[in-house]
PDB file of C-alpha atoms in Angstrom:
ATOM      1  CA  UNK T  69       0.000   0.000   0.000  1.00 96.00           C
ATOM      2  CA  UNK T  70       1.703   3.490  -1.123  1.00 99.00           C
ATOM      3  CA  UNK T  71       1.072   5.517   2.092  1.00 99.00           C
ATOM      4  CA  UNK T  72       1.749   9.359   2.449  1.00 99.00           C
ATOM      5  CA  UNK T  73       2.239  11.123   5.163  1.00 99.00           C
ATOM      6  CA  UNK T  74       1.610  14.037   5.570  1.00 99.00           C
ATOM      7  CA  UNK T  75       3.582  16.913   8.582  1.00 99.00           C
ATOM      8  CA  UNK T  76       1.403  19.551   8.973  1.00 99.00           C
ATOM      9  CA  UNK T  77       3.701  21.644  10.969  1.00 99.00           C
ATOM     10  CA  UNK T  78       5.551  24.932   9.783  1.00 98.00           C
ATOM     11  CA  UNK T  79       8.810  24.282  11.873  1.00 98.00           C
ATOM     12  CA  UNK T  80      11.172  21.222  11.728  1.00 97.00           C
ATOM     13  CA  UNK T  81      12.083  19.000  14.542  1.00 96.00           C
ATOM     14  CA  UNK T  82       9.358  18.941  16.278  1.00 98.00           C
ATOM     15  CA  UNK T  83       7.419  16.452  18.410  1.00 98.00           C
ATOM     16  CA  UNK T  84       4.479  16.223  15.257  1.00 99.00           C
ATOM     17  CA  UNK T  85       7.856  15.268  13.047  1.00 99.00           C
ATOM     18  CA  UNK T  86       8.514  12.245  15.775  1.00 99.00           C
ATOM     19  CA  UNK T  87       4.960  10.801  15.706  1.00 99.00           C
ATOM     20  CA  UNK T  88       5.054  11.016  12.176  1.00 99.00           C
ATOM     21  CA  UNK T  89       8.433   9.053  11.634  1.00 99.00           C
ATOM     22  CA  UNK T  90       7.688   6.781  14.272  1.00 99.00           C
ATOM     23  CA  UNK T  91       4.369   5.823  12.347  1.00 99.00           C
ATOM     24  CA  UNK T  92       6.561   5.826   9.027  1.00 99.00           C
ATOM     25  CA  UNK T  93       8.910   3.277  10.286  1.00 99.00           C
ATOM     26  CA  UNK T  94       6.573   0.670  11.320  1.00 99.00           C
ATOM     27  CA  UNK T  95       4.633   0.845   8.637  1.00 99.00           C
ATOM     28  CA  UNK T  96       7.757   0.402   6.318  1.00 99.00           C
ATOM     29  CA  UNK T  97       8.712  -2.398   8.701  1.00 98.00           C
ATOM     30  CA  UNK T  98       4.975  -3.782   7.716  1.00 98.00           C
ATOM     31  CA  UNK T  99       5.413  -3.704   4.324  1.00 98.00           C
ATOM     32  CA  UNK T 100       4.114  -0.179   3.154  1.00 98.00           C
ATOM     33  CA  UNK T 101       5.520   1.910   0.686  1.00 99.00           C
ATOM     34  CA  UNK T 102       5.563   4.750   2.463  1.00 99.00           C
ATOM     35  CA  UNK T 103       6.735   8.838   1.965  1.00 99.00           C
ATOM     36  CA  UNK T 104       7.132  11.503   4.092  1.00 99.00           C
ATOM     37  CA  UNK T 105       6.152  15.007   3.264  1.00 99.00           C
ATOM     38  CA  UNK T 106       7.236  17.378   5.644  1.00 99.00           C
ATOM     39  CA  UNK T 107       5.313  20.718   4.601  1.00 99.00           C
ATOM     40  CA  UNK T 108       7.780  22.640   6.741  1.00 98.00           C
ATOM     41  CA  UNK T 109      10.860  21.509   4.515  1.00 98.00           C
ATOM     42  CA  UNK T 110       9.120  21.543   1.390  1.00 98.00           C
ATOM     43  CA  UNK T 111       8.852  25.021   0.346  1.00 97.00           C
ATOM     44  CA  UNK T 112       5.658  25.847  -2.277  1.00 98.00           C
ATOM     45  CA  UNK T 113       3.815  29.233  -2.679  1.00 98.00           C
ATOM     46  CA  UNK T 114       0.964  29.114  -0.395  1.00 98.00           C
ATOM     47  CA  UNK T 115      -1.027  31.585  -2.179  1.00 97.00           C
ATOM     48  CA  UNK T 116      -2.026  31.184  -5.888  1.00 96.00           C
ATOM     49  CA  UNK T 117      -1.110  34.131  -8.412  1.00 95.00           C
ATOM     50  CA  UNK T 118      -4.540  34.000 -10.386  1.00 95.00           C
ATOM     51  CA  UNK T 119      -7.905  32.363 -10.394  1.00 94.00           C
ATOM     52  CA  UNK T 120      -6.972  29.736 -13.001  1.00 94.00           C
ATOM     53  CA  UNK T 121      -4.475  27.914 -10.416  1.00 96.00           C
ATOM     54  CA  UNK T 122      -7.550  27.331  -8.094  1.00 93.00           C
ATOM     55  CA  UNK T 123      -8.456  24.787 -10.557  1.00 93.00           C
ATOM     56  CA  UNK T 124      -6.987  22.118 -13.045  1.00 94.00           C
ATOM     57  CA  UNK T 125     -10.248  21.087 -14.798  1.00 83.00           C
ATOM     58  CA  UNK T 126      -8.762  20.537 -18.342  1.00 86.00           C
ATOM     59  CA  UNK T 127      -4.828  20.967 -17.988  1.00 92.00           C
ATOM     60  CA  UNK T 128      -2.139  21.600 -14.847  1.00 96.00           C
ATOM     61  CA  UNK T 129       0.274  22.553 -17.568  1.00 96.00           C
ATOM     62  CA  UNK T 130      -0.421  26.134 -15.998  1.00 96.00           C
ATOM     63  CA  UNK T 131      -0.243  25.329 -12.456  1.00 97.00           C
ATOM     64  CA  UNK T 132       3.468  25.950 -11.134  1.00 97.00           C
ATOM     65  CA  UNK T 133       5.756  23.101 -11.371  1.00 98.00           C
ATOM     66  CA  UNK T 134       6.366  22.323  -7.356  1.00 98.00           C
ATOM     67  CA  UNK T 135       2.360  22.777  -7.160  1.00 98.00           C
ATOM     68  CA  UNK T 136       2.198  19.510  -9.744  1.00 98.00           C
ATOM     69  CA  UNK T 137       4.714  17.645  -8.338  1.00 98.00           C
ATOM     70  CA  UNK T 138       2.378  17.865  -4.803  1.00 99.00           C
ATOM     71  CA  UNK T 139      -0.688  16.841  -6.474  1.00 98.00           C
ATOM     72  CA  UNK T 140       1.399  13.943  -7.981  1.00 98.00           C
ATOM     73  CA  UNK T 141       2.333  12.718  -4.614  1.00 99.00           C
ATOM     74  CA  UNK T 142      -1.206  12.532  -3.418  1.00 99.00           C
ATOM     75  CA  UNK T 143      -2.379  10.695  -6.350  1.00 98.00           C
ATOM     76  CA  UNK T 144       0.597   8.330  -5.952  1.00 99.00           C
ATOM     77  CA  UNK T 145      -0.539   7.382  -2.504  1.00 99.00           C
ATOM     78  CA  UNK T 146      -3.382   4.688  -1.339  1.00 98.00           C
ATOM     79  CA  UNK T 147      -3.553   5.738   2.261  1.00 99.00           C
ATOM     80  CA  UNK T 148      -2.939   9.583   3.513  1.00 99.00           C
ATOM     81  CA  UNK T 149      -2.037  10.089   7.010  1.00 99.00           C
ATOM     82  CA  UNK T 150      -2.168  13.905   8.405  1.00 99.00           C
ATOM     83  CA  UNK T 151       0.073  14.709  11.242  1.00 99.00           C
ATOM     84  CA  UNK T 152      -0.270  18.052  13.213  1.00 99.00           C
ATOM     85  CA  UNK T 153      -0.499  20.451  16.062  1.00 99.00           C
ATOM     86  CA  UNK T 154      -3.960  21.952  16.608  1.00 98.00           C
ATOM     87  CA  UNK T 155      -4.116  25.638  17.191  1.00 98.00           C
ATOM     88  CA  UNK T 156      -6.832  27.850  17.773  1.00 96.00           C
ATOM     89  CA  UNK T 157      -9.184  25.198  17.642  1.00 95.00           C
ATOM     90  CA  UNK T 158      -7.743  23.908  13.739  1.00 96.00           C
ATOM     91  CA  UNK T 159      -4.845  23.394  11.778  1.00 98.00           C
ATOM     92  CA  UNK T 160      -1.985  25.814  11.105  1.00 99.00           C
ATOM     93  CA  UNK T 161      -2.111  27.955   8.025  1.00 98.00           C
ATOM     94  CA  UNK T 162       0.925  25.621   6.252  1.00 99.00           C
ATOM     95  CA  UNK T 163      -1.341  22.460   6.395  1.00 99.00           C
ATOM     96  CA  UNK T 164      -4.646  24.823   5.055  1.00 98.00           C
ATOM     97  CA  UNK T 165      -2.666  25.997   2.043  1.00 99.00           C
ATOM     98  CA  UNK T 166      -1.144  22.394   0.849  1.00 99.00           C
ATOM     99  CA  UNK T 167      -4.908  21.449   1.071  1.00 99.00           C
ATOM    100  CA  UNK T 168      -5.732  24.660  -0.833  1.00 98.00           C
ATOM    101  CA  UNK T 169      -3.195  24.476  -3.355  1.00 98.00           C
ATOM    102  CA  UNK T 170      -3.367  20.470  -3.987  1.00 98.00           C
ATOM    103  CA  UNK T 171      -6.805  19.616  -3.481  1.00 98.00           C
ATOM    104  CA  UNK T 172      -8.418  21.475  -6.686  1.00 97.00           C
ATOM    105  CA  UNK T 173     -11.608  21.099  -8.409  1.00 95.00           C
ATOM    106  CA  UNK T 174     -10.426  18.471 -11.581  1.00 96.00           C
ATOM    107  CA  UNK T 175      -8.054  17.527  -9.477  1.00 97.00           C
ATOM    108  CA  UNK T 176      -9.572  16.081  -6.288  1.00 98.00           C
ATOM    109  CA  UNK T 177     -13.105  16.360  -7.330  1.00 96.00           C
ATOM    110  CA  UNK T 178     -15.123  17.767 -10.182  1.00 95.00           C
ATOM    111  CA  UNK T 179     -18.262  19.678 -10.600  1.00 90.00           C
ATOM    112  CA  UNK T 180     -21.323  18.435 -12.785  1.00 85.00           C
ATOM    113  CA  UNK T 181     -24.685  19.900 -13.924  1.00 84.00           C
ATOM    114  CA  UNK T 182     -26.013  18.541 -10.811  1.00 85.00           C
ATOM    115  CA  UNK T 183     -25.495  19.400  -7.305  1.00 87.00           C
ATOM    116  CA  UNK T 184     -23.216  16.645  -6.007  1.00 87.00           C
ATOM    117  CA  UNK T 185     -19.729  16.647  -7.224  1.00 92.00           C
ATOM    118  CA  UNK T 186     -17.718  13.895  -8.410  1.00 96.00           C
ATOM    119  CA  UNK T 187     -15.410  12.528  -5.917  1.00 97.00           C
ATOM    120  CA  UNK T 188     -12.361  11.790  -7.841  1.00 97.00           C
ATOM    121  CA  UNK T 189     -10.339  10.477  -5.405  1.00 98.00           C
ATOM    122  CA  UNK T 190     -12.605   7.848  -4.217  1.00 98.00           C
ATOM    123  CA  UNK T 191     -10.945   4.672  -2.882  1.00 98.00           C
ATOM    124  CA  UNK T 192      -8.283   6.369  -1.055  1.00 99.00           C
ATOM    125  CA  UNK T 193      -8.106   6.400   2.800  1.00 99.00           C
ATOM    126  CA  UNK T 194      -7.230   8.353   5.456  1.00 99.00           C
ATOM    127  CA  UNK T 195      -5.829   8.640   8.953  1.00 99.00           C
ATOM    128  CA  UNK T 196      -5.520  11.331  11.023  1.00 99.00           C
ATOM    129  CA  UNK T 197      -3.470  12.041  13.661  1.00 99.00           C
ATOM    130  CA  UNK T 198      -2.841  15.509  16.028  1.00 98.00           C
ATOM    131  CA  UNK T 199      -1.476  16.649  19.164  1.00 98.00           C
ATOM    132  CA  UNK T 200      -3.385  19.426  21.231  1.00 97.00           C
ATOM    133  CA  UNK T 201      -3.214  20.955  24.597  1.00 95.00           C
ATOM    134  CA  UNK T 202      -7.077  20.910  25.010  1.00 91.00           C
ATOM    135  CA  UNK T 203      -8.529  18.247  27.160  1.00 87.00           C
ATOM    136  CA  UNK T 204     -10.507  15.914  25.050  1.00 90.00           C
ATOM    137  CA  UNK T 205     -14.026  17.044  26.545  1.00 91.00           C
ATOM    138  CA  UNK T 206     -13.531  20.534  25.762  1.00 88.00           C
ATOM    139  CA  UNK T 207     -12.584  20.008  22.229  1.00 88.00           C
ATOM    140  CA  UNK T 208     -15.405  17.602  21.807  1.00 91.00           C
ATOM    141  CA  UNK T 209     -17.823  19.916  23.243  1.00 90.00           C
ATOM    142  CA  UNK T 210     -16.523  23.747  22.859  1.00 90.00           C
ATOM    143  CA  UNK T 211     -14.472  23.518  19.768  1.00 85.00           C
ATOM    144  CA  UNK T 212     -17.099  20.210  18.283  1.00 92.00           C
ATOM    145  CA  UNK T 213     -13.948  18.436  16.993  1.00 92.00           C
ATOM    146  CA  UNK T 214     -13.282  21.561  14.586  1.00 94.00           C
ATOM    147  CA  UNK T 215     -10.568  20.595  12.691  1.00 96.00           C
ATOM    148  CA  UNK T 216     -10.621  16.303  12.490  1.00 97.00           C
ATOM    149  CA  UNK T 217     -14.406  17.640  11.624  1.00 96.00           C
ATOM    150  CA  UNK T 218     -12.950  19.868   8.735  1.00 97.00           C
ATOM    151  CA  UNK T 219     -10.097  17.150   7.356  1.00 98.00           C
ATOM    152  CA  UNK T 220     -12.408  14.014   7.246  1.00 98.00           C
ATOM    153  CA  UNK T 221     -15.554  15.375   6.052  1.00 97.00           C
ATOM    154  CA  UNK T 222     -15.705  18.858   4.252  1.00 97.00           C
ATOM    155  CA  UNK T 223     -12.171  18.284   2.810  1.00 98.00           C
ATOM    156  CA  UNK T 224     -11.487  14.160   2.684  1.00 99.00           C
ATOM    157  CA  UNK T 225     -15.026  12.928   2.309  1.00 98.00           C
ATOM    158  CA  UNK T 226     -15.936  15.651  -0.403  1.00 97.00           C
ATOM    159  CA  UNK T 227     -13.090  14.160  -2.051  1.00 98.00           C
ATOM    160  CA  UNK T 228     -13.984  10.799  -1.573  1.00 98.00           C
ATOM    161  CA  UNK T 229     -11.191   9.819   0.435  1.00 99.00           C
ATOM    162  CA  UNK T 230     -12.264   7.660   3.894  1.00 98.00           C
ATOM    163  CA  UNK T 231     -10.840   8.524   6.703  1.00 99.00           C
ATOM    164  CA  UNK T 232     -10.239   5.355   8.926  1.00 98.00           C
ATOM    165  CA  UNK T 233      -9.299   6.668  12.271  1.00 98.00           C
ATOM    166  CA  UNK T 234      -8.649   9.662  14.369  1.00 98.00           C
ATOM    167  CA  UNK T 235      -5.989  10.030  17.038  1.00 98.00           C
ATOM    168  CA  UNK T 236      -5.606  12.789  19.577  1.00 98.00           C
ATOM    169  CA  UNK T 237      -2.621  12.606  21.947  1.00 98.00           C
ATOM    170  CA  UNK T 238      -3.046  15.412  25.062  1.00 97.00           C
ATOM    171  CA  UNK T 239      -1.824  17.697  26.846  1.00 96.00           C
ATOM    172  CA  UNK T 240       1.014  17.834  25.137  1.00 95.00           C
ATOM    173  CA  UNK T 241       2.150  20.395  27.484  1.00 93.00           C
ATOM    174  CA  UNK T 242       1.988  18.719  30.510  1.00 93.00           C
ATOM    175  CA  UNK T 243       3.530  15.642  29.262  1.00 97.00           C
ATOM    176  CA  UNK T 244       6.296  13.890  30.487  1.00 97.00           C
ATOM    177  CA  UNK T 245       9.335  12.300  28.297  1.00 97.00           C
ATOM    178  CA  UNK T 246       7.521   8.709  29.180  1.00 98.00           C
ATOM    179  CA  UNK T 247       4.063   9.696  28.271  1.00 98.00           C
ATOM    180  CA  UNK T 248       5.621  11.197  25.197  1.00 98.00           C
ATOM    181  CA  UNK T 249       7.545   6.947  24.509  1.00 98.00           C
ATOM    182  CA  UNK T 250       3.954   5.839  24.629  1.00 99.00           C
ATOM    183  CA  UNK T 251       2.478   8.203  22.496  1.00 99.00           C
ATOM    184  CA  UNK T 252       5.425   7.408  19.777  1.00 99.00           C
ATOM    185  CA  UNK T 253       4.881   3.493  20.527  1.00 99.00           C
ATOM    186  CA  UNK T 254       1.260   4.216  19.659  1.00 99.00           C
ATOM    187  CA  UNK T 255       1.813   6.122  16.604  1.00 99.00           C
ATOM    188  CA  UNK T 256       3.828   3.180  15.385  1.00 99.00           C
ATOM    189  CA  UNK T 257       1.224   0.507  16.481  1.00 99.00           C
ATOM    190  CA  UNK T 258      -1.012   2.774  14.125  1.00 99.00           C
ATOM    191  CA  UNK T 259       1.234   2.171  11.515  1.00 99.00           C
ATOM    192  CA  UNK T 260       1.916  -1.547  11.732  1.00 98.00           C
ATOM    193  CA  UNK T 261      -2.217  -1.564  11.272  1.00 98.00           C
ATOM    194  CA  UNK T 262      -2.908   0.208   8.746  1.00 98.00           C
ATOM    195  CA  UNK T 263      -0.153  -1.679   7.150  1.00 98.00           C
ATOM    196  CA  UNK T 264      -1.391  -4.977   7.695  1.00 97.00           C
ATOM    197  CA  UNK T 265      -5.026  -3.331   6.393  1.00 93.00           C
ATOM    198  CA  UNK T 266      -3.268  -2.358   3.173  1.00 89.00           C
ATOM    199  CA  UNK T 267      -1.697  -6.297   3.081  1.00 84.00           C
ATOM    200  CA  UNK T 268      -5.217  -7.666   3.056  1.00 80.00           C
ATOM    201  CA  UNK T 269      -6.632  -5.369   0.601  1.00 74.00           C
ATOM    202  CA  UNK T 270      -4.176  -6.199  -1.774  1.00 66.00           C
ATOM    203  CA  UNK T 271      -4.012  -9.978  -0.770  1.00 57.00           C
ATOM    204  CA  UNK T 272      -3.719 -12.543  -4.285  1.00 54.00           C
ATOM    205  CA  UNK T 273      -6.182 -14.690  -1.950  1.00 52.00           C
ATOM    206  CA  UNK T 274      -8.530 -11.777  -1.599  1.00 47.00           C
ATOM    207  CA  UNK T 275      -8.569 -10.507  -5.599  1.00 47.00           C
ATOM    208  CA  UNK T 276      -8.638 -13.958  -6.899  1.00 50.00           C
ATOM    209  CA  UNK T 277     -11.942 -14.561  -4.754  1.00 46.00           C
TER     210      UNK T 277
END
């Protein structure tokens, strides 16, 4: 299973970059093919210049060249996994402008005469994963899950894309250096899974059937 993931953080070396690489390794170990795309060293305009490069409906040939080779990345992938901090209740602006810039209409999704949209990246799957200082009730009931609310359904699911599962690890700023192991042996028990998911779906047992 090509898996991408995804670091939604602006800065490097940061605890969001562990989780990530932890869940990267054991997935590799379980038989993924997987990428890392850190969105803090991977430098792309975050704005668009004109109206044309908010869509790709016919052609990308005018979309700019680092903007392609993101969209190419996604499409390469089976399984997306999103990695990030949350802050003020969402996502930070670097992970809201790869999602801006990559996931275009006739790229992601396409409009018809009708209401719904075509979901062009159907069959694709999703995991997300974030770290927040906000007890778990509070987001749930103050902030109503803002931004997992935001990834898997008005971005992911308009998409088509499924997300599978959704894991919060908090406070992050009360946490000690062995609450912090576990939370890294999690993120890599995450990965073995979805691993062994993507083993079965692709099983000769399973397609033959």
């Amino acid at each position: 299973m090509n898996t991408l993931v995804i670091v939604g953080h602006p800065l490097t070396g940061t605890f969001t970059r562990a989780l990530a690489d932890s869940y990267a390794d054991a997935a590799r170990d379980g038989g993924a093919d997987v990428r890392v795309l850190d969105l803090a060293a991977t430098p792309f305009p975050h704005d668009p210049e004109t109206r044309d490069e908010l869509r790709a409906r016919d052609s990308r040939d005018h979309l700019p060249a680092v903007i392609r080779e993101l969209i190419a990345e996604v499409e390469w992938a089976d399984h997306l996994v999103v990695v990030y901090p949350q802050w003020w209740g969402t996502y930070p602006a670097v992970l809201k402008a790869f999602i801006d810039r990559v996931f275009l209409s006739g790229v992601s999704f396409r409009y018809g005469k009708g209401p719904i949209s075509e979901r062009l990246w159907a069959g694709k799957t999703a995991r997300i994963v974030m770290v927040m200082d906000s007890p778990r009730f509070w987001n749930r009931l103050v902030y109503r899950n803002a931004s997992e609310t935001a990834l898997s359904r008005a971005t992911f699911g308009y998409c088509g894309v499924k997300t599978v599962g959704i894991t919060r690890f908090t406070p992050v700023r009360f946490s000690t250096l062995e609450k912090r192991q576990g939370w890294l042996r999690t993120a890599a028990a995450l990965g073995r899974t979805d691993a062994a998911r993507g083993r079965s779906r692709t099983s000769p047992a399973l397609v033959d059937a």
